[in-house]
Amino acid sequence: MKQLKMLRRLALSCSAPQMPKPACTQAVRRGAQVPKNSGAQVLRGTFAQGSVRAPGFASSAPLHLERARVLRVGGIEGMRNHWATKWTEGEAELQEATRIFAEAEIRPRVSKMDKEARMDPELIQAIFDNGLMGIEAAEEYGGLSMNFTATLLAIQEIAKVDPAVAVMVDIHNTLTITAFNRYATDAQKSEYLPRLCTDTVSSFCLSEAGSGSDAFALKTRADFNKEKGVWVLNGTKCWISNSKEAGLFLVFANGDFSKGHRGISCFIVEGSNPGLSIGKAESKLGIRFLPPKPKLSIL
């Protein structure tokens, strides 16, 4: 008991560590110009830079989250400045609708998909049709205009039935949709979000053989071809979920290694890009029908 009290006292005396600043806050010089129809454009904000076929202006000005976020959930508008103690009406409705969908559409397919190590295309489209791939995207782009809590509730209900489907929905919503919501230009949102909400699965390409938890050590490089006005990526990614089903990839690369992690950028790459190749899937003990690819090469 005395030892436990000492540990508690020690824990109380320790201050919380400071969170590091975003890796890509100054990845691009403010005001860097990208040629029109160049085949590449910077994703705005602190997250990353780079895109495809979207001409415009690049900015590295950091975006700051508002202290109090306006939520529009199921027609309910309001300010949430406190910890949630119960779900809103819209959140609860989405949770229940997702539970019913998971039991009716996912559970009957789980055994077959696991044996075949393959996601059922009809199930993927059904998930899109029920709005579960654009929960936080704005309605104007085909999304539900809901909040992060709603996204988590939907993922939780899917995971109760099968974790592999939950991983696909999780990556697509919490990584890709969030990146576009926070850091994409209006042109990029208009071009990509309607697809991401209706029929295009996405993949988040960060990990490499030598940079897993140490993401700053990635070796994939990005070079800008001035003559053609395009970005050229060279590198290999590993353990990339959704890669087999994805039609759009967010690929992290370093455009200036002399700046260390501040040179890291994120590029939007179409799945149809001829320089993109996907390796053989790894055989796993579980979550078999969402197999990560050991190698995703970009040239």
XYZ file of N, CA and C in Angstrom, residues 105-288:
552
model
N -25.623 -7.180 -43.587
C -24.823 -7.201 -44.805
C -23.402 -7.745 -44.631
N -22.808 -7.513 -43.471
C -21.412 -7.932 -43.287
C -21.307 -9.346 -42.726
N -22.039 -9.616 -41.655
C -21.897 -10.921 -40.994
C -22.092 -12.118 -41.933
N -23.085 -12.120 -42.825
C -23.266 -13.278 -43.704
C -22.084 -13.517 -44.653
N -21.255 -12.502 -44.871
C -20.149 -12.614 -45.827
C -18.797 -12.905 -45.171
N -18.719 -12.783 -43.862
C -17.439 -12.839 -43.166
C -16.672 -14.134 -43.433
N -17.314 -15.279 -43.274
C -16.635 -16.564 -43.423
C -16.071 -16.746 -44.823
N -16.871 -16.441 -45.838
C -16.426 -16.609 -47.219
C -15.277 -15.660 -47.541
N -15.379 -14.408 -47.120
C -14.320 -13.442 -47.401
C -13.024 -13.841 -46.708
N -13.133 -14.389 -45.506
C -11.940 -14.796 -44.771
C -11.248 -15.959 -45.474
N -12.022 -16.920 -45.969
C -11.445 -18.077 -46.662
C -10.793 -17.665 -47.978
N -11.436 -16.753 -48.690
C -10.919 -16.324 -49.985
C -9.887 -15.204 -49.874
N -9.751 -14.636 -48.661
C -8.831 -13.502 -48.432
C -9.120 -12.395 -49.443
N -10.403 -12.096 -49.564
C -10.832 -11.117 -50.573
C -12.084 -10.404 -50.102
N -12.087 -9.088 -50.246
C -13.241 -8.289 -49.860
C -14.297 -8.358 -50.959
N -15.532 -8.568 -50.571
C -16.636 -8.656 -51.527
C -16.907 -7.268 -52.122
N -16.752 -7.101 -53.443
C -16.990 -5.800 -54.086
C -18.403 -5.266 -53.836
N -19.391 -6.176 -53.785
C -20.766 -5.735 -53.547
C -20.918 -5.161 -52.142
N -20.184 -5.720 -51.193
C -20.234 -5.195 -49.826
C -19.596 -3.817 -49.762
N -18.490 -3.656 -50.449
C -17.819 -2.345 -50.466
C -18.765 -1.279 -50.999
N -19.455 -1.584 -52.099
C -20.376 -0.602 -52.670
C -21.551 -0.351 -51.738
N -22.002 -1.386 -51.031
C -23.107 -1.226 -50.087
C -22.704 -0.293 -48.943
N -21.453 -0.383 -48.532
C -20.954 0.511 -47.478
C -20.964 1.953 -47.966
N -20.554 2.154 -49.211
C -20.621 3.496 -49.809
C -22.073 3.973 -49.887
N -22.950 3.111 -50.380
C -24.352 3.490 -50.589
C -25.046 3.886 -49.291
N -24.561 3.351 -48.172
C -25.153 3.680 -46.872
C -24.460 4.859 -46.187
N -23.588 5.538 -46.912
C -22.968 6.755 -46.401
C -21.843 6.555 -45.406
N -21.359 5.322 -45.246
C -20.360 5.051 -44.212
C -18.934 5.332 -44.635
N -18.725 5.806 -45.863
C -17.375 6.135 -46.318
C -17.156 7.642 -46.450
N -18.121 8.408 -45.963
C -17.960 9.865 -46.004
C -18.687 10.514 -44.847
N -18.518 9.945 -43.667
C -19.285 10.391 -42.503
C -19.011 11.851 -42.152
N -17.753 12.279 -42.226
C -17.411 13.667 -41.874
C -17.296 14.586 -43.080
N -17.466 14.053 -44.277
C -17.422 14.895 -45.477
C -18.700 15.719 -45.569
N -18.593 16.883 -46.158
C -19.749 17.779 -46.274
C -20.804 17.189 -47.199
N -22.058 17.541 -46.951
C -23.167 17.045 -47.757
C -23.021 17.432 -49.224
N -22.433 18.595 -49.480
C -22.284 19.045 -50.858
C -21.394 18.124 -51.680
N -20.572 17.325 -50.995
C -19.703 16.370 -51.685
C -20.230 14.942 -51.602
N -21.409 14.779 -51.021
C -22.001 13.457 -50.911
C -21.804 12.802 -49.559
N -21.272 13.550 -48.591
C -21.041 13.011 -47.258
C -22.219 13.226 -46.329
N -22.036 12.858 -45.054
C -23.111 12.982 -44.066
C -22.999 14.246 -43.213
N -21.885 14.966 -43.316
C -21.664 16.188 -42.530
C -21.788 15.934 -41.030
N -21.290 14.791 -40.580
C -21.344 14.479 -39.153
C -19.973 14.684 -38.524
N -19.794 14.251 -37.280
C -18.558 14.559 -36.562
C -17.733 13.308 -36.292
N -16.574 13.510 -35.641
C -15.633 12.419 -35.390
C -16.226 11.359 -34.464
N -17.016 11.787 -33.493
C -17.660 10.840 -32.587
C -18.565 9.893 -33.369
N -19.307 10.424 -34.313
C -20.186 9.600 -35.142
C -19.373 8.584 -35.943
N -18.232 9.026 -36.461
C -17.361 8.126 -37.208
C -16.901 6.969 -36.338
N -16.478 7.272 -35.111
C -16.001 6.237 -34.199
C -17.106 5.250 -33.839
N -18.307 5.746 -33.638
C -19.428 4.864 -33.304
C -19.724 3.894 -34.447
N -19.661 4.393 -35.683
C -19.912 3.536 -36.841
C -18.826 2.469 -36.972
N -17.573 2.878 -36.810
C -16.456 1.932 -36.902
C -16.560 0.878 -35.803
N -16.959 1.293 -34.616
C -17.108 0.366 -33.494
C -18.156 -0.706 -33.792
N -19.282 -0.301 -34.345
C -20.342 -1.262 -34.647
C -19.913 -2.244 -35.731
N -19.168 -1.767 -36.706
C -18.668 -2.653 -37.763
C -17.638 -3.622 -37.193
N -16.763 -3.119 -36.321
C -15.709 -3.953 -35.735
C -16.274 -5.075 -34.873
N -17.447 -4.863 -34.301
C -18.077 -5.918 -33.505
C -18.391 -7.137 -34.363
N -18.643 -6.911 -35.641
C -18.973 -7.992 -36.566
C -17.727 -8.492 -37.283
N -16.901 -7.571 -37.792
C -15.646 -7.981 -38.420
C -14.633 -6.833 -38.425
N -13.428 -7.067 -37.893
C -12.409 -6.016 -37.810
C -11.815 -5.627 -39.151
N -11.780 -6.549 -40.127
C -11.184 -6.229 -41.420
C -11.974 -5.135 -42.137
N -13.296 -5.265 -42.154
C -14.136 -4.236 -42.770
C -13.999 -2.932 -41.994
N -13.899 -3.040 -40.675
C -13.753 -1.847 -39.839
C -12.463 -1.114 -40.160
N -11.392 -1.851 -40.424
C -10.107 -1.223 -40.773
C -10.239 -0.432 -42.064
N -10.889 -1.012 -43.062
C -11.067 -0.313 -44.339
C -11.847 0.981 -44.149
N -12.953 0.900 -43.416
C -13.786 2.082 -43.167
C -13.044 3.103 -42.314
N -12.286 2.619 -41.344
C -11.518 3.490 -40.447
C -10.479 4.295 -41.220
N -9.639 3.610 -41.999
C -8.593 4.288 -42.769
C -9.195 5.325 -43.710
N -10.244 4.929 -44.395
C -10.856 5.815 -45.384
C -11.426 7.080 -44.731
N -12.090 6.911 -43.589
C -12.725 8.058 -42.931
C -11.757 8.897 -42.098
N -11.061 8.251 -41.178
C -10.271 9.013 -40.200
C -8.946 9.519 -40.741
N -8.423 8.902 -41.797
C -7.165 9.373 -42.381
C -7.403 10.166 -43.663
N -8.008 9.527 -44.665
C -8.157 10.195 -45.964
C -9.169 11.338 -45.928
N -10.398 11.061 -45.500
C -11.419 12.109 -45.474
C -10.984 13.257 -44.561
N -10.391 12.925 -43.415
C -9.915 13.968 -42.500
C -8.846 14.832 -43.154
N -7.925 14.209 -43.880
C -6.865 14.967 -44.556
C -7.452 15.943 -45.571
N -8.413 15.488 -46.354
C -9.030 16.376 -47.341
C -9.842 17.479 -46.666
N -10.569 17.141 -45.613
C -11.367 18.156 -44.921
C -10.499 19.268 -44.363
N -9.360 18.903 -43.786
C -8.535 19.894 -43.086
C -7.533 20.622 -43.982
N -6.996 19.933 -44.974
C -5.843 20.515 -45.658
C -5.963 20.656 -47.169
N -6.992 20.116 -47.782
C -7.131 20.222 -49.232
C -7.666 21.584 -49.642
N -7.344 21.969 -50.862
C -7.893 23.195 -51.419
C -9.345 22.925 -51.819
N -10.081 23.978 -52.107
C -11.461 23.811 -52.543
C -11.527 23.012 -53.842
N -10.553 23.245 -54.728
C -10.528 22.515 -55.999
C -10.299 21.028 -55.764
N -9.419 20.711 -54.848
C -9.147 19.305 -54.537
C -10.355 18.638 -53.893
N -11.021 19.352 -52.998
C -12.227 18.808 -52.373
C -13.301 18.525 -53.418
N -13.495 19.449 -54.329
C -14.521 19.294 -55.358
C -14.207 18.130 -56.289
N -12.923 17.909 -56.540
C -12.528 16.851 -57.464
C -12.557 15.462 -56.831
N -12.107 15.352 -55.576
C -11.897 14.033 -54.987
C -12.948 13.584 -53.968
N -13.472 14.493 -53.167
C -14.405 14.073 -52.122
C -15.675 13.403 -52.657
N -16.272 13.882 -53.760
C -17.451 13.175 -54.285
C -17.140 11.719 -54.623
N -15.974 11.464 -55.151
C -15.572 10.089 -55.469
C -15.341 9.281 -54.193
N -14.665 9.893 -53.227
C -14.350 9.206 -51.975
C -15.606 8.887 -51.169
N -16.655 9.641 -51.384
C -17.911 9.414 -50.654
C -18.837 8.427 -51.350
N -18.587 8.159 -52.634
C -19.548 7.355 -53.392
C -19.031 6.031 -53.937
N -17.755 5.974 -54.365
C -17.335 4.713 -54.998
C -15.835 4.441 -55.019
N -15.014 5.310 -54.463
C -13.559 5.133 -54.556
C -12.935 4.911 -53.187
N -12.395 3.712 -52.973
C -11.687 3.400 -51.727
C -10.309 4.059 -51.768
N -9.818 4.490 -50.622
C -8.522 5.163 -50.559
C -7.527 4.377 -49.717
N -6.252 4.708 -49.892
C -5.183 4.059 -49.146
C -4.194 5.116 -48.655
N -3.681 4.906 -47.450
C -2.791 5.864 -46.781
C -1.390 5.263 -46.755
N -0.485 5.796 -47.570
C 0.829 5.183 -47.800
C 1.936 5.939 -47.068
N 2.230 5.508 -45.853
C 3.254 6.153 -45.038
C 4.415 5.208 -44.712
N 4.113 4.007 -44.224
C 5.149 3.086 -43.738
C 6.072 2.576 -44.840
N 7.331 2.367 -44.454
C 8.328 1.774 -45.338
C 9.103 0.730 -44.553
N 9.929 -0.037 -45.248
C 10.693 -1.104 -44.590
C 11.550 -0.562 -43.454
N 12.074 0.651 -43.609
C 12.943 1.226 -42.583
C 12.324 2.373 -41.823
N 11.037 2.595 -42.007
C 10.377 3.700 -41.299
C 8.940 3.317 -40.982
N 8.776 2.626 -39.859
C 7.442 2.270 -39.401
C 6.963 3.295 -38.400
N 7.289 3.082 -37.125
C 6.919 4.045 -36.099
C 7.748 5.326 -36.234
N 8.934 5.222 -36.826
C 9.768 6.403 -37.074
C 9.486 6.901 -38.485
N 8.324 7.513 -38.659
C 7.878 7.924 -39.991
C 8.801 8.964 -40.629
N 9.498 9.769 -39.814
C 10.364 10.805 -40.359
C 11.537 10.221 -41.142
N 11.804 8.936 -40.963
C 12.949 8.305 -41.626
C 12.608 7.771 -43.017
N 11.435 8.078 -43.526
C 11.043 7.551 -44.828
C 12.024 7.974 -45.926
N 12.185 7.109 -46.943
C 13.169 7.337 -48.005
C 12.535 7.660 -49.362
N 11.231 7.530 -49.491
C 10.570 7.866 -50.752
C 10.797 9.339 -51.045
N 11.246 9.636 -52.268
C 11.584 11.012 -52.595
C 10.641 11.589 -53.650
N 10.520 12.895 -53.639
C 9.688 13.618 -54.605
C 10.542 14.677 -55.284
N 10.589 14.635 -56.605
C 11.360 15.613 -57.379
C 10.425 16.309 -58.357
N 10.563 17.629 -58.439
C 9.704 18.385 -59.344
C 10.397 18.551 -60.689
N 9.757 18.064 -61.741
C 10.269 18.173 -63.101
C 9.804 19.497 -63.686
N 10.704 20.460 -63.779
C 10.346 21.801 -64.230
C 9.906 21.813 -65.689
N 10.525 20.977 -66.523
C 10.186 20.962 -67.938
C 8.749 20.484 -68.173
N 8.365 19.423 -67.465
C 7.021 18.866 -67.643
C 6.017 19.442 -66.643
N 6.535 20.123 -65.614
C 5.649 20.712 -64.614
C 4.934 19.683 -63.766
N 5.605 18.566 -63.449
C 4.987 17.502 -62.660
C 5.930 17.049 -61.554
N 5.345 16.460 -60.513
C 6.122 15.843 -59.454
C 6.400 14.391 -59.832
N 7.603 13.939 -59.577
C 7.991 12.557 -59.840
C 8.358 11.902 -58.510
N 7.647 10.835 -58.152
C 7.892 10.132 -56.895
C 8.665 8.848 -57.158
N 9.625 8.545 -56.288
C 10.392 7.312 -56.376
C 10.525 6.704 -54.989
N 10.076 5.453 -54.836
C 10.197 4.817 -53.532
C 9.320 3.588 -53.410
N 9.381 2.965 -52.255
C 8.614 1.761 -51.976
C 7.970 1.862 -50.595
N 6.695 1.548 -50.525
C 5.961 1.542 -49.260
C 5.649 0.103 -48.857
N 5.472 -0.126 -47.562
C 5.192 -1.479 -47.072
C 3.959 -1.500 -46.166
N 3.287 -2.663 -46.136
C 2.152 -2.919 -45.243
C 1.037 -1.886 -45.435
N 0.676 -1.661 -46.687
C -0.316 -0.632 -47.019
C -1.708 -1.249 -47.126
N -2.529 -1.024 -46.118
C -3.900 -1.538 -46.110
C -4.751 -0.837 -47.157
N -5.761 -1.536 -47.640
C -6.687 -1.037 -48.664
C -6.054 -0.957 -50.051
N -4.786 -1.329 -50.198
C -4.105 -1.107 -51.471
C -4.723 -1.885 -52.631
N -5.264 -3.072 -52.353
C -5.873 -3.874 -53.420
C -7.161 -3.243 -53.911
N -7.937 -2.677 -53.001
C -9.238 -2.105 -53.359
C -9.169 -0.625 -53.729
N -8.089 0.043 -53.374
C -8.017 1.501 -53.499
C -7.937 1.992 -54.939
N -8.587 3.120 -55.166
C -8.496 3.803 -56.448
C -7.768 5.126 -56.304
N -7.457 5.485 -55.043
C -6.763 6.739 -54.762
C -5.808 6.515 -53.595
N -4.575 7.007 -53.727
C -3.549 6.795 -52.717
C -2.994 8.132 -52.227
N -2.856 8.255 -50.907
C -2.142 9.391 -50.323
C -0.742 8.893 -50.010
N 0.254 9.400 -50.735
C 1.620 8.905 -50.638
C 2.530 9.970 -50.035
N 3.238 9.596 -48.974
C 4.161 10.518 -48.321
C 5.561 10.361 -48.901
N 6.172 11.493 -49.229
C 7.516 11.491 -49.795
C 8.247 12.742 -49.340
N 9.569 12.704 -49.422
C 10.382 13.842 -49.002
C 10.879 14.590 -50.236
N 10.542 15.869 -50.322
C 10.941 16.685 -51.453
C 12.232 17.429 -51.231
N 12.745 17.410 -49.999
C 14.001 18.103 -49.694
C 14.603 17.474 -48.443
N 15.470 16.497 -48.636
C 16.053 15.770 -47.508
C 16.954 16.656 -46.648
N 17.416 17.771 -47.193
C 18.263 18.682 -46.408
C 17.476 19.329 -45.275
N 16.146 19.328 -45.384
C 15.292 19.912 -44.351
C 14.800 18.869 -43.359
N 15.261 17.618 -43.500
C 14.830 16.564 -42.592
C 13.344 16.299 -42.739
N 12.649 16.147 -41.593
C 11.219 15.830 -41.645
C 10.390 16.976 -42.201
N 10.945 18.195 -42.217
C 10.193 19.335 -42.738
C 10.090 19.306 -44.263
N 10.810 18.405 -44.883
C 10.704 18.266 -46.329
C 9.661 17.253 -46.755
N 9.023 16.586 -45.786
C 8.037 15.554 -46.101
C 6.737 16.170 -46.610
N 6.207 15.572 -47.656
C 4.967 16.037 -48.266
C 4.038 14.858 -48.509
N 2.785 15.152 -48.795
C 1.810 14.107 -49.102
C 1.230 14.361 -50.484
N 1.254 13.351 -51.336
C 0.794 13.494 -52.705
C -0.421 12.608 -52.977
N -1.344 13.139 -53.741
C -2.522 12.377 -54.147
C -2.178 11.658 -55.438
N -2.227 10.343 -55.416
C -1.853 9.537 -56.581
C -3.025 8.657 -56.992
N -3.388 8.712 -58.264
C -4.469 7.885 -58.782
C -4.028 6.428 -58.850
N -4.952 5.519 -58.573
C -4.637 4.104 -58.652
C -4.294 3.663 -60.060
N -4.746 4.423 -61.057
C -4.477 4.098 -62.461
C -3.137 4.609 -62.943
N -2.393 5.282 -62.082
C -1.089 5.827 -62.467
C -0.175 4.686 -62.931
N 0.379 4.765 -64.152
C 1.204 3.662 -64.683
C 2.475 3.406 -63.883
N 2.915 4.352 -63.078
C 4.130 4.154 -62.300
C 3.900 3.482 -60.964
N 2.632 3.173 -60.661
C 2.287 2.570 -59.377
C 2.131 1.058 -59.528
N 2.861 0.299 -58.721
C 2.737 -1.160 -58.763
C 2.550 -1.703 -57.355
N 1.719 -2.744 -57.233
C 1.374 -3.320 -55.928
C 1.876 -4.752 -55.848
N 2.572 -5.078 -54.774
C 3.155 -6.396 -54.613
C 2.158 -7.445 -54.164
N 2.657 -8.645 -53.961
C 1.834 -9.768 -53.534
C 1.396 -9.580 -52.086
N 0.170 -9.979 -51.791
C -0.366 -9.817 -50.439
C 0.282 -10.803 -49.473
N 0.416 -10.374 -48.229
C 0.942 -11.252 -47.194
C -0.181 -12.127 -46.637
N 0.144 -13.363 -46.293
C -0.828 -14.251 -45.675
C -0.782 -14.043 -44.170
N -1.948 -13.792 -43.566
C -1.984 -13.469 -42.140
C -2.889 -14.443 -41.392
N -2.752 -14.430 -40.093
C -3.563 -15.293 -39.249
C -4.992 -14.774 -39.138
N -5.149 -13.455 -39.112
C -6.466 -12.840 -38.990
C -6.609 -11.657 -39.928
N -7.799 -11.087 -39.977
C -8.111 -9.964 -40.881
C -7.607 -10.308 -42.280
N -7.912 -11.500 -42.736
C -7.322 -12.027 -43.963
C -7.831 -11.346 -45.231
